Amino acid sequence: MAFVDSIVARVLTLETRLHHAHARLAARTDSEALHDLRINLRKLRSLLRPMRRLEAPRQLDAAAADVGRLTTPVRDLEVLIVELRRQGFHDQAERRERLLESRYASIQASATLRHFEAVLDGWPAKMRDAERSGELQRLRGRVEVRLERQLQRLREALADPDFDRHALRLLVKRMRYAHEAYAGLSPITDEVARALKAVQSALGDWHDHFQWCLKADQEADLLVLKDRWEVAGEAELKAAEVQLSILAEYLGVAVPGQG
């Protein structure tokens, strides 16, 4: 089964990258360690998602999702600190940098991360067991069907002008990373993938400002920035809508009120 071989090989490559990012985080060698850990987690989950009806991929995906949830608030804190520095609010940034160190330590000590690494280490053997049992027959076809369904969900969301933009951002991300994970099976072109990347970037900028505004309502020392974040967020959402229109056109989606 060459298809299964290729998947196992890619997971082993991602495992190496994840261990490297984890080691960098533990040693505090650079500011991108957690970001790289999360990027490789996302690549792993994109590879696993179309296979989640099978036990071994489902278990590993669930463990990876737990690490994602554990690290999301810490990554958000990293991004906020960069924004505060960029805006010149160094006191606010320094207070959060002290908190960030304790958050890193919590990740390192977490049972969630240890469990994920144990499941990841044992995953290739479980996939080989599933292969020998015949469980992976027609796996390639199953993946193709799942990717088509994922694209259909995205098309339906794009056709609905009232579809929640936070949820749409996630659909766009998943479709883009699914294309990267399964380029040979993907139902979209590289041109569409580039449009997905543009939408993801625009909606990501808007999402960051939206979250910072919510945080400003909870953390008094951020209130001074709320107005400018709201203005920036509104502009970014308008820019994202333009990119969404381009993406819809590429995918042949008719959006009510446009045209």
JSON list of C-alpha atoms in Angstrom, two decimals, residues 17-107:
[
{"chain": "A", "resi": 17, "resn": "ARG", "atom": "CA", "xyz": [9.78, 18.47, 13.60]},
{"chain": "A", "resi": 18, "resn": "LEU", "atom": "CA", "xyz": [7.44, 18.42, 16.61]},
{"chain": "A", "resi": 19, "resn": "HIS", "atom": "CA", "xyz": [10.14, 17.01, 18.89]},
{"chain": "A", "resi": 20, "resn": "HIS", "atom": "CA", "xyz": [12.56, 19.66, 17.64]},
{"chain": "A", "resi": 21, "resn": "ALA", "atom": "CA", "xyz": [10.09, 22.48, 18.28]},
{"chain": "A", "resi": 22, "resn": "HIS", "atom": "CA", "xyz": [9.35, 21.05, 21.75]},
{"chain": "A", "resi": 23, "resn": "ALA", "atom": "CA", "xyz": [13.07, 20.94, 22.56]},
{"chain": "A", "resi": 24, "resn": "ARG", "atom": "CA", "xyz": [13.47, 24.56, 21.45]},
{"chain": "A", "resi": 25, "resn": "LEU", "atom": "CA", "xyz": [10.52, 25.56, 23.63]},
{"chain": "A", "resi": 26, "resn": "ALA", "atom": "CA", "xyz": [11.99, 23.73, 26.62]},
{"chain": "A", "resi": 27, "resn": "ALA", "atom": "CA", "xyz": [15.36, 25.45, 26.14]},
{"chain": "A", "resi": 28, "resn": "ARG", "atom": "CA", "xyz": [13.77, 28.85, 25.33]},
{"chain": "A", "resi": 29, "resn": "THR", "atom": "CA", "xyz": [16.13, 29.15, 22.37]},
{"chain": "A", "resi": 30, "resn": "ASP", "atom": "CA", "xyz": [13.91, 31.41, 20.26]},
{"chain": "A", "resi": 31, "resn": "SER", "atom": "CA", "xyz": [10.53, 33.12, 20.13]},
{"chain": "A", "resi": 32, "resn": "GLU", "atom": "CA", "xyz": [9.16, 30.96, 17.30]},
{"chain": "A", "resi": 33, "resn": "ALA", "atom": "CA", "xyz": [9.34, 27.56, 19.01]},
{"chain": "A", "resi": 34, "resn": "LEU", "atom": "CA", "xyz": [5.70, 27.45, 20.13]},
{"chain": "A", "resi": 35, "resn": "HIS", "atom": "CA", "xyz": [4.52, 28.80, 16.78]},
{"chain": "A", "resi": 36, "resn": "ASP", "atom": "CA", "xyz": [6.46, 26.10, 14.94]},
{"chain": "A", "resi": 37, "resn": "LEU", "atom": "CA", "xyz": [5.08, 23.45, 17.29]},
{"chain": "A", "resi": 38, "resn": "ARG", "atom": "CA", "xyz": [1.55, 24.57, 16.49]},
{"chain": "A", "resi": 39, "resn": "ILE", "atom": "CA", "xyz": [2.18, 24.77, 12.73]},
{"chain": "A", "resi": 40, "resn": "ASN", "atom": "CA", "xyz": [3.37, 21.17, 12.69]},
{"chain": "A", "resi": 41, "resn": "LEU", "atom": "CA", "xyz": [0.44, 20.13, 14.87]},
{"chain": "A", "resi": 42, "resn": "ARG", "atom": "CA", "xyz": [-1.86, 21.71, 12.29]},
{"chain": "A", "resi": 43, "resn": "LYS", "atom": "CA", "xyz": [-0.12, 19.91, 9.45]},
{"chain": "A", "resi": 44, "resn": "LEU", "atom": "CA", "xyz": [-0.47, 16.64, 11.33]},
{"chain": "A", "resi": 45, "resn": "ARG", "atom": "CA", "xyz": [-4.17, 17.18, 11.97]},
{"chain": "A", "resi": 46, "resn": "SER", "atom": "CA", "xyz": [-4.74, 18.13, 8.33]},
{"chain": "A", "resi": 47, "resn": "LEU", "atom": "CA", "xyz": [-3.21, 14.79, 7.35]},
{"chain": "A", "resi": 48, "resn": "LEU", "atom": "CA", "xyz": [-5.30, 12.89, 9.89]},
{"chain": "A", "resi": 49, "resn": "ARG", "atom": "CA", "xyz": [-8.65, 14.64, 9.49]},
{"chain": "A", "resi": 50, "resn": "PRO", "atom": "CA", "xyz": [-9.86, 12.77, 6.38]},
{"chain": "A", "resi": 51, "resn": "MET", "atom": "CA", "xyz": [-9.08, 9.45, 8.12]},
{"chain": "A", "resi": 52, "resn": "ARG", "atom": "CA", "xyz": [-10.74, 10.11, 11.47]},
{"chain": "A", "resi": 53, "resn": "ARG", "atom": "CA", "xyz": [-13.26, 7.29, 11.09]},
{"chain": "A", "resi": 54, "resn": "LEU", "atom": "CA", "xyz": [-10.35, 4.93, 11.66]},
{"chain": "A", "resi": 55, "resn": "GLU", "atom": "CA", "xyz": [-9.30, 4.32, 15.25]},
{"chain": "A", "resi": 56, "resn": "ALA", "atom": "CA", "xyz": [-5.56, 5.04, 15.05]},
{"chain": "A", "resi": 57, "resn": "PRO", "atom": "CA", "xyz": [-5.90, 8.39, 13.21]},
{"chain": "A", "resi": 58, "resn": "ARG", "atom": "CA", "xyz": [-8.81, 9.37, 15.43]},
{"chain": "A", "resi": 59, "resn": "GLN", "atom": "CA", "xyz": [-6.81, 8.76, 18.62]},
{"chain": "A", "resi": 60, "resn": "LEU", "atom": "CA", "xyz": [-3.82, 10.73, 17.40]},
{"chain": "A", "resi": 61, "resn": "ASP", "atom": "CA", "xyz": [-5.99, 13.57, 16.11]},
{"chain": "A", "resi": 62, "resn": "ALA", "atom": "CA", "xyz": [-7.75, 13.82, 19.48]},
{"chain": "A", "resi": 63, "resn": "ALA", "atom": "CA", "xyz": [-4.42, 13.96, 21.32]},
{"chain": "A", "resi": 64, "resn": "ALA", "atom": "CA", "xyz": [-3.12, 16.62, 18.92]},
{"chain": "A", "resi": 65, "resn": "ALA", "atom": "CA", "xyz": [-6.33, 18.63, 19.34]},
{"chain": "A", "resi": 66, "resn": "ASP", "atom": "CA", "xyz": [-5.80, 18.61, 23.11]},
{"chain": "A", "resi": 67, "resn": "VAL", "atom": "CA", "xyz": [-2.32, 20.08, 22.67]},
{"chain": "A", "resi": 68, "resn": "GLY", "atom": "CA", "xyz": [-3.76, 22.68, 20.32]},
{"chain": "A", "resi": 69, "resn": "ARG", "atom": "CA", "xyz": [-6.30, 23.75, 22.92]},
{"chain": "A", "resi": 70, "resn": "LEU", "atom": "CA", "xyz": [-3.62, 23.82, 25.61]},
{"chain": "A", "resi": 71, "resn": "THR", "atom": "CA", "xyz": [-1.29, 26.05, 23.59]},
{"chain": "A", "resi": 72, "resn": "THR", "atom": "CA", "xyz": [-3.78, 28.39, 21.90]},
{"chain": "A", "resi": 73, "resn": "PRO", "atom": "CA", "xyz": [-4.03, 30.88, 24.81]},
{"chain": "A", "resi": 74, "resn": "VAL", "atom": "CA", "xyz": [-0.25, 30.94, 25.13]},
{"chain": "A", "resi": 75, "resn": "ARG", "atom": "CA", "xyz": [0.23, 31.63, 21.43]},
{"chain": "A", "resi": 76, "resn": "ASP", "atom": "CA", "xyz": [-2.43, 34.34, 21.66]},
{"chain": "A", "resi": 77, "resn": "LEU", "atom": "CA", "xyz": [-0.44, 35.89, 24.50]},
{"chain": "A", "resi": 78, "resn": "GLU", "atom": "CA", "xyz": [2.74, 35.82, 22.40]},
{"chain": "A", "resi": 79, "resn": "VAL", "atom": "CA", "xyz": [0.98, 37.62, 19.54]},
{"chain": "A", "resi": 80, "resn": "LEU", "atom": "CA", "xyz": [-0.53, 40.20, 21.90]},
{"chain": "A", "resi": 81, "resn": "ILE", "atom": "CA", "xyz": [2.88, 40.97, 23.38]},
{"chain": "A", "resi": 82, "resn": "VAL", "atom": "CA", "xyz": [4.29, 41.59, 19.90]},
{"chain": "A", "resi": 83, "resn": "GLU", "atom": "CA", "xyz": [1.37, 43.93, 19.16]},
{"chain": "A", "resi": 84, "resn": "LEU", "atom": "CA", "xyz": [1.87, 45.84, 22.41]},
{"chain": "A", "resi": 85, "resn": "ARG", "atom": "CA", "xyz": [5.55, 46.28, 21.65]},
{"chain": "A", "resi": 86, "resn": "ARG", "atom": "CA", "xyz": [4.72, 47.45, 18.13]},
{"chain": "A", "resi": 87, "resn": "GLN", "atom": "CA", "xyz": [2.29, 50.03, 19.51]},
{"chain": "A", "resi": 88, "resn": "GLY", "atom": "CA", "xyz": [4.84, 51.26, 22.05]},
{"chain": "A", "resi": 89, "resn": "PHE", "atom": "CA", "xyz": [3.03, 50.00, 25.17]},
{"chain": "A", "resi": 90, "resn": "HIS", "atom": "CA", "xyz": [6.07, 48.44, 26.80]},
{"chain": "A", "resi": 91, "resn": "ASP", "atom": "CA", "xyz": [4.77, 48.31, 30.38]},
{"chain": "A", "resi": 92, "resn": "GLN", "atom": "CA", "xyz": [1.76, 46.26, 29.31]},
{"chain": "A", "resi": 93, "resn": "ALA", "atom": "CA", "xyz": [4.03, 44.01, 27.25]},
{"chain": "A", "resi": 94, "resn": "GLU", "atom": "CA", "xyz": [6.47, 43.41, 30.12]},
{"chain": "A", "resi": 95, "resn": "ARG", "atom": "CA", "xyz": [3.71, 42.44, 32.53]},
{"chain": "A", "resi": 96, "resn": "ARG", "atom": "CA", "xyz": [2.53, 39.80, 30.07]},
{"chain": "A", "resi": 97, "resn": "GLU", "atom": "CA", "xyz": [6.04, 38.58, 29.31]},
{"chain": "A", "resi": 98, "resn": "ARG", "atom": "CA", "xyz": [6.39, 37.60, 32.96]},
{"chain": "A", "resi": 99, "resn": "LEU", "atom": "CA", "xyz": [3.13, 35.68, 32.71]},
{"chain": "A", "resi": 100, "resn": "LEU", "atom": "CA", "xyz": [4.27, 34.08, 29.46]},
{"chain": "A", "resi": 101, "resn": "GLU", "atom": "CA", "xyz": [7.20, 32.36, 31.13]},
{"chain": "A", "resi": 102, "resn": "SER", "atom": "CA", "xyz": [4.90, 30.59, 33.60]},
{"chain": "A", "resi": 103, "resn": "ARG", "atom": "CA", "xyz": [2.63, 29.53, 30.72]},
{"chain": "A", "resi": 104, "resn": "TYR", "atom": "CA", "xyz": [5.59, 27.97, 28.91]},
{"chain": "A", "resi": 105, "resn": "ALA", "atom": "CA", "xyz": [6.45, 26.04, 32.07]},
{"chain": "A", "resi": 106, "resn": "SER", "atom": "CA", "xyz": [2.86, 24.80, 32.34]},
{"chain": "A", "resi": 107, "resn": "ILE", "atom": "CA", "xyz": [2.99, 23.44, 28.80]}
]
